[in-house]
Each structure stands twice: as C-alpha cells, then as structure tokens.
mmCIF file of C-alpha atoms in Angstrom:
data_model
loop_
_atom_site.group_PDB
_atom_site.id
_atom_site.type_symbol
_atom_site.label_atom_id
_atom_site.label_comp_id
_atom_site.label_asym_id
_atom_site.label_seq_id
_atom_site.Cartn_x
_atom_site.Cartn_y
_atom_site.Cartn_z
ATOM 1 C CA UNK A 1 148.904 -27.502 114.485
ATOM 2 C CA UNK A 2 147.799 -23.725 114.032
ATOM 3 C CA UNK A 3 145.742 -21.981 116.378
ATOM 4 C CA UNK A 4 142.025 -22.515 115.376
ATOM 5 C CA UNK A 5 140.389 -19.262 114.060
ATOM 6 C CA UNK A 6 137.535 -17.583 116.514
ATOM 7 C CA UNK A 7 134.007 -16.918 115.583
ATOM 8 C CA UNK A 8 132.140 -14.375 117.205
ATOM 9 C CA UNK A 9 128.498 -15.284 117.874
ATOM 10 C CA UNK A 10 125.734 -12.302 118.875
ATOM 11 C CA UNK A 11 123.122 -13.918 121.031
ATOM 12 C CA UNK A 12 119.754 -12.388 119.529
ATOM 13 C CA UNK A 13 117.318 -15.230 120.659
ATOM 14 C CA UNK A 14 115.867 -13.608 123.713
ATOM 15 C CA UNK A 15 112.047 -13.025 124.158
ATOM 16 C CA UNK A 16 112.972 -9.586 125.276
ATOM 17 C CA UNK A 17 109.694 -10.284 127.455
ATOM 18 C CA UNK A 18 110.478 -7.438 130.288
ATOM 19 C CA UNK A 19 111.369 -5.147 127.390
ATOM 20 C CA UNK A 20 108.259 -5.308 125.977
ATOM 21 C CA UNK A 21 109.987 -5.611 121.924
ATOM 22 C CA UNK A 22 112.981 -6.566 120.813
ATOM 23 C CA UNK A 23 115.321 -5.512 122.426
ATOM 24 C CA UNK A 24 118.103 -6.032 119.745
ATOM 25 C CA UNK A 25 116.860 -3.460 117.165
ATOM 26 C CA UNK A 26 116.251 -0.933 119.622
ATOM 27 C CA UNK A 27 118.015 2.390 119.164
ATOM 28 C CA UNK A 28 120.830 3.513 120.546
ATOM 29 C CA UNK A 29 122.498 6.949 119.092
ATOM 30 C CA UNK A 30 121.092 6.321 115.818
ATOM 31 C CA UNK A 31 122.041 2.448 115.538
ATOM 32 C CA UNK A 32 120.476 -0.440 116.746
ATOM 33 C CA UNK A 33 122.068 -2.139 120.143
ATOM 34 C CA UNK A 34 122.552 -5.414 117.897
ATOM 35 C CA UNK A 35 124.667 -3.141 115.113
ATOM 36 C CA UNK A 36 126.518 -1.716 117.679
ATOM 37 C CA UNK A 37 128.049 -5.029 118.760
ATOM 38 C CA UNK A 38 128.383 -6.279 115.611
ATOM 39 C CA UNK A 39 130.357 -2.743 115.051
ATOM 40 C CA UNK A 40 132.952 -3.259 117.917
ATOM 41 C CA UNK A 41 132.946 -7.111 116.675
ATOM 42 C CA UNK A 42 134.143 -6.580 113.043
ATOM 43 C CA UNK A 43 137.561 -4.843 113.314
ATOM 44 C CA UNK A 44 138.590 -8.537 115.278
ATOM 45 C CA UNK A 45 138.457 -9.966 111.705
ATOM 46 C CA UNK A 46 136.893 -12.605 112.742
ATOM 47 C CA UNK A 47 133.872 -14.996 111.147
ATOM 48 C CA UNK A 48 130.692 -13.242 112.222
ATOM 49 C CA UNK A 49 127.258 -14.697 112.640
ATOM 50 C CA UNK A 50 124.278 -14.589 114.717
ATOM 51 C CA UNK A 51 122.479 -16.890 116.373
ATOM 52 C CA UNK A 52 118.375 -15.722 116.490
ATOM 53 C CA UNK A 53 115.173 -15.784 113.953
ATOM 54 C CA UNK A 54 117.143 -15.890 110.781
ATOM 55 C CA UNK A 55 113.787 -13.889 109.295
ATOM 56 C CA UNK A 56 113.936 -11.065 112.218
ATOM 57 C CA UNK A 57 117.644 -10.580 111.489
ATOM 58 C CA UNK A 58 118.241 -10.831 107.604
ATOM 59 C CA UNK A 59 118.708 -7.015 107.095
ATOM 60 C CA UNK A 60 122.381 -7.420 108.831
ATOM 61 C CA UNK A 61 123.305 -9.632 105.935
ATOM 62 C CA UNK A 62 125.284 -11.665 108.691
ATOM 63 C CA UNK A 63 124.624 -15.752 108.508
ATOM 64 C CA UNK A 64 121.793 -16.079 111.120
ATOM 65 C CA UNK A 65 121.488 -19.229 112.743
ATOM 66 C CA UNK A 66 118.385 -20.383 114.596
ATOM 67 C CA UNK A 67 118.441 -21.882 117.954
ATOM 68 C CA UNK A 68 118.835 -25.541 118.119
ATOM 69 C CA UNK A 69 117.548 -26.460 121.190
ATOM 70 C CA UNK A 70 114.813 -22.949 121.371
ATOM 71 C CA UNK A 71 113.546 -21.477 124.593
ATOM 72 C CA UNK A 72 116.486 -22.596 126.448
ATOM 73 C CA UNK A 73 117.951 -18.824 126.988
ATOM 74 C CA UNK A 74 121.517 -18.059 126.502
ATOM 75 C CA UNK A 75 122.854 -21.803 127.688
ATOM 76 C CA UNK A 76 121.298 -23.089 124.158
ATOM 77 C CA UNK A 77 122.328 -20.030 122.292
ATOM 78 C CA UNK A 78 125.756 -20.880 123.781
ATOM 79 C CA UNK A 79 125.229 -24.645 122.105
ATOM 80 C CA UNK A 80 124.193 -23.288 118.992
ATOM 81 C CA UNK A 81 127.297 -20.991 118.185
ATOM 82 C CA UNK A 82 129.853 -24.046 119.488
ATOM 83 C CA UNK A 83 128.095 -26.396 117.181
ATOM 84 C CA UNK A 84 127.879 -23.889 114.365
ATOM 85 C CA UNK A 85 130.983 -22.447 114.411
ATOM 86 C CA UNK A 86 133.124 -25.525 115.356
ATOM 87 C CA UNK A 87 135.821 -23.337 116.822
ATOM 88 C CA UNK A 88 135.926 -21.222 119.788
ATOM 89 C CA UNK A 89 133.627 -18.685 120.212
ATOM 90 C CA UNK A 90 133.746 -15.338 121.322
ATOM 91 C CA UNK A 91 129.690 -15.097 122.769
ATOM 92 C CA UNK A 92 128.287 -11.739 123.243
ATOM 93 C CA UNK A 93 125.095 -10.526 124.098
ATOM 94 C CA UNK A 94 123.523 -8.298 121.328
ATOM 95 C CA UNK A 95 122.490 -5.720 124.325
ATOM 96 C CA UNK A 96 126.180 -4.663 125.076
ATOM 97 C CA UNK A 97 126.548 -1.095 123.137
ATOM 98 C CA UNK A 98 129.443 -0.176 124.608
ATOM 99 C CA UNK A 99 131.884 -3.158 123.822
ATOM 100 C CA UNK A 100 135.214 -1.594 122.516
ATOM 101 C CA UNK A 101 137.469 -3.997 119.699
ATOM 102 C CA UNK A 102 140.083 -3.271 121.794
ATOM 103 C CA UNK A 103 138.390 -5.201 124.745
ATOM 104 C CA UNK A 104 137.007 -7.930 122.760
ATOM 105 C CA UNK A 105 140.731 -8.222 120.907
ATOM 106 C CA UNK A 106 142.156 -8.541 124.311
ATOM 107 C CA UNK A 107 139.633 -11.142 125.617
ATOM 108 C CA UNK A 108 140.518 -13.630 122.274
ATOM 109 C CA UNK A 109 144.397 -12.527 123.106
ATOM 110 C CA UNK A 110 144.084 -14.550 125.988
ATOM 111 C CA UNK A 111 143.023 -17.809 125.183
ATOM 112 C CA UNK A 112 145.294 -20.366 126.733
ATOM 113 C CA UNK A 113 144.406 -23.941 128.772
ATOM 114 C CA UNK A 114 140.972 -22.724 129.739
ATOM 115 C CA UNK A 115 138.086 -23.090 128.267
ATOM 116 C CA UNK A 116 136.241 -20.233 128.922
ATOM 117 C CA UNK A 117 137.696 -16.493 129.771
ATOM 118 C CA UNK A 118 135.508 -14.453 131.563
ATOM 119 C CA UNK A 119 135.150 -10.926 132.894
ATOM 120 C CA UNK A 120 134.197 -10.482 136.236
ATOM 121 C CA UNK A 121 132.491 -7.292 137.687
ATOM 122 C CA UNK A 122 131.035 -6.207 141.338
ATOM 123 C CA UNK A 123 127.362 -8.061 139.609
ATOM 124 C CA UNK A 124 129.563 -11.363 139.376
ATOM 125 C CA UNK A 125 130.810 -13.260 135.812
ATOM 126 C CA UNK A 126 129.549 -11.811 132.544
ATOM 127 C CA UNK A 127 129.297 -14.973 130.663
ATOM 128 C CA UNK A 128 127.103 -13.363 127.825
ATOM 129 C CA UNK A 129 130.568 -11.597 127.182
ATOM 130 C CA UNK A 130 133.238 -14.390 126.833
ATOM 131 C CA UNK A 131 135.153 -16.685 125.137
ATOM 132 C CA UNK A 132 134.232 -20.593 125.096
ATOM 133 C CA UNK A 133 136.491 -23.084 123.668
ATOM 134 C CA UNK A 134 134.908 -26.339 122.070
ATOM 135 C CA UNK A 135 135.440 -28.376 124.724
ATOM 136 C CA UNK A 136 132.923 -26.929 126.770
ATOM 137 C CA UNK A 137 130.301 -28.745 124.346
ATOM 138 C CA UNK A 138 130.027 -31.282 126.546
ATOM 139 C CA UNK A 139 129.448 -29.813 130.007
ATOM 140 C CA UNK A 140 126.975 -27.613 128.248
ATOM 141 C CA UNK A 141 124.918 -30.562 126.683
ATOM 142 C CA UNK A 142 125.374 -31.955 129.634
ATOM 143 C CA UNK A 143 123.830 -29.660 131.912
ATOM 144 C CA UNK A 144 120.638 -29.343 128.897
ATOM 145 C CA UNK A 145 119.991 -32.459 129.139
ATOM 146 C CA UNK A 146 119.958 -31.728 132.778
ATOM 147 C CA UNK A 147 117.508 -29.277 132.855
ATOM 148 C CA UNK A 148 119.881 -26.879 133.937
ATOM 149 C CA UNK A 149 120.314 -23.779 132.166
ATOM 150 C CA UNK A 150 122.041 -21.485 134.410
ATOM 151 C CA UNK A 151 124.940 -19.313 132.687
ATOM 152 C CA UNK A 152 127.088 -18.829 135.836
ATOM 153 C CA UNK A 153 126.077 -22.687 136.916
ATOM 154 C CA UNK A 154 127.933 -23.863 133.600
ATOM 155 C CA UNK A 155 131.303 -21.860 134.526
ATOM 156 C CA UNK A 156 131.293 -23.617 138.046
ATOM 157 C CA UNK A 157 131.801 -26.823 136.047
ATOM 158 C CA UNK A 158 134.285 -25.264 133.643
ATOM 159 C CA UNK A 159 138.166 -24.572 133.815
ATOM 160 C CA UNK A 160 137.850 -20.486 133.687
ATOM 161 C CA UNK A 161 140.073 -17.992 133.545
ATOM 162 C CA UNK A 162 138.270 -15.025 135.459
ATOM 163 C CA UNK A 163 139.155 -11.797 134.263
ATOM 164 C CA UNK A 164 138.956 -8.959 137.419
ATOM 165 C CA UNK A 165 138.281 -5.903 137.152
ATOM 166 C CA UNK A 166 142.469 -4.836 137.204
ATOM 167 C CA UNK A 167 142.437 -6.932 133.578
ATOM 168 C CA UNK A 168 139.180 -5.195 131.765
ATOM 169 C CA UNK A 169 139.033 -1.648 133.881
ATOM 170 C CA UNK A 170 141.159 0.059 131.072
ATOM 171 C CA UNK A 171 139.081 -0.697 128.270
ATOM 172 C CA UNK A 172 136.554 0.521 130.363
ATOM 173 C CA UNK A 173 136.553 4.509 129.389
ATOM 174 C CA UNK A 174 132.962 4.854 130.633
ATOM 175 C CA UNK A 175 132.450 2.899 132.571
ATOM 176 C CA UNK A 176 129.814 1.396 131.424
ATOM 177 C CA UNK A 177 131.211 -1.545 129.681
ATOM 178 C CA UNK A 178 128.965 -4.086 130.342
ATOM 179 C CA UNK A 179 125.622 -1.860 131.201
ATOM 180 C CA UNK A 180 122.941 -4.389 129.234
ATOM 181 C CA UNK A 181 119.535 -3.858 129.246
ATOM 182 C CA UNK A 182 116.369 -6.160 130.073
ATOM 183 C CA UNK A 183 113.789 -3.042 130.372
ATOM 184 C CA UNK A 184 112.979 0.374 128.694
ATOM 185 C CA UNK A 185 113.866 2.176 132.047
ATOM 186 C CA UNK A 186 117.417 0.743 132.031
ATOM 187 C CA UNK A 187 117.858 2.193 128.468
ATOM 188 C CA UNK A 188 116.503 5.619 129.756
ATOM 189 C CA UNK A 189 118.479 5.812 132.905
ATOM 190 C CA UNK A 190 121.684 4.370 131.170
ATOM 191 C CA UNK A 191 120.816 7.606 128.232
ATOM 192 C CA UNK A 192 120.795 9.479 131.107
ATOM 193 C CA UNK A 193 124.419 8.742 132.144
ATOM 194 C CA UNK A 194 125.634 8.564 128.706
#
C-alpha cells in the first residue's frame, strides 16, 4: 500500500468580521496574505485547493470549494477539505504570511500513527496550521453534530503529535511564524516589526 498523497487546503471562509474586509486579499508586501500561503504551499508539490466562496476566490485559478456545513468556522472548513480531498490534509489558515516550504515540508515529513501533527507555541496549539489524517472525519462530525466547534476541543479528542517549539523554532527565522491576523491593528503593528 503506498503512502496516500497530501492535499493542502487554505481556509478562506472566515467572515473576517473584526477585520472589517476580507482579510484574505489584504496586502502584504505587494501580495495578498492568501497568495502568500498559497506561495510557501506550492513548492510541497502537493494538490492545492481552497476551501471559501468559490466566486470571491476564482482569480487564484486554484479549485475553490465552498463550505459544506457554512458558518461553522474553521471546525467545518476542517470537514470540508477531509471530505474533499479524501486524503490527509495539510490545513492552513490563509492569514499565515510567513509560512516557509521548508516548515510546511517538515510538518507532512512527519506523518506517522497520529492523526493530527500540530505545532505548539507559548499561545497554545496552532491547529489552523496542521496536518489531519482522514480518520479524524469522524471525531470532527462528531463534535458538529455536537454543537461543538472548538479547534483546540477537537485535538483533545484526537491522537496528536504536538510539535514544541525545539521541533518548529528553526524554521522560524523571524520569528514570526505563526503571527495571523484578526484586525487591521495586528497587520500594522506586525508591519511594524517586519
């Protein structure tokens, strides 16, 4: 049996509601945060899509995939790439500009008996920048039928590798690795530092 093939999925279905627009296409150095992702996401070879308003989207010329379960946040978003891709999925947020491929190749190097790998920082996991096997389908429509849509709930019920800070801190060259941003004064102050 070969190794099955990982898709990476960019979550783009957020309201963006503290940000005011949308907070995908904003502009960061002359590309939008959502290119950027896809940018550090493309050398990993792997099947590419998005999962968001396929209309709002269809100048990346990526397959777009609407949510199936919408207004659920990332948890359905999460759904949506398992079910479309099949496979495991490498899930990242599409507010993460400064992702390196050598990071995200070395998260999908590790994929093993778990069925999620994720990075862990001082904030806690980072589950908007990890790898889910298929297995997880379950737990996750589980916990939606549940009413519970928590991100770092799901991983309590999931076999996870957690990935410290010792594992991810040298792909970290500025250390702003997973800075994200949910308002326009986080972009300005993280400008600031850049």
């Amino acid at each position: 049996m070969g190794i099955e093939p990982v898709h990476v999925a960019v979550l783009a279905g957020g309201q963006s509601r503290r940000m005011g627009r949308d907070k995908a296409l904003i502009e960061w150095d002359g590309q939008s945060l959502i290119a950027r992702v896809l940018a550090a996401a493309q050398p990993l070879q792997a099947p590419l899509f998005i999962v968001g308003d396929p209309d709002q989207y269809a100048h990346l010329e990526l397959p777009v995939h609407p949510d199936l379960h919408p207004g659920l946040g990332p948890i359905g978003g999460l759904h949506t790439a398992l079910a479309t891709a099949a496979s495991p999925v490498l899930l990242l947020a599409c507010d993460l500009p400064f992702l390196t491929p050598e990071f995200l190749r070395m998260l999908v190097g590790r994929r093993g008996i778990h069925q999620a790998i994720v990075p862990c920082t001082a904030d806690g996991a980072q589950p908007l920048c990890a790898l889910y096997e298929p297995s997880c389908q379950t737990v996750i429509e589980s916990a939606i039928a549940a009413s519970k849509r928590s991100m770092r709930g799901l991983l309590q019920q999931l076999a996870v590798d957690e990935l410290g800070a010792e594992v991810w801190r040298p792909y970290d060259e500025s250390g702003l690795l997973f800075a994200n941003f949910n308002t326009p004064e986080e972009v300005a102050r993280v400008q600031g530092q850049h």
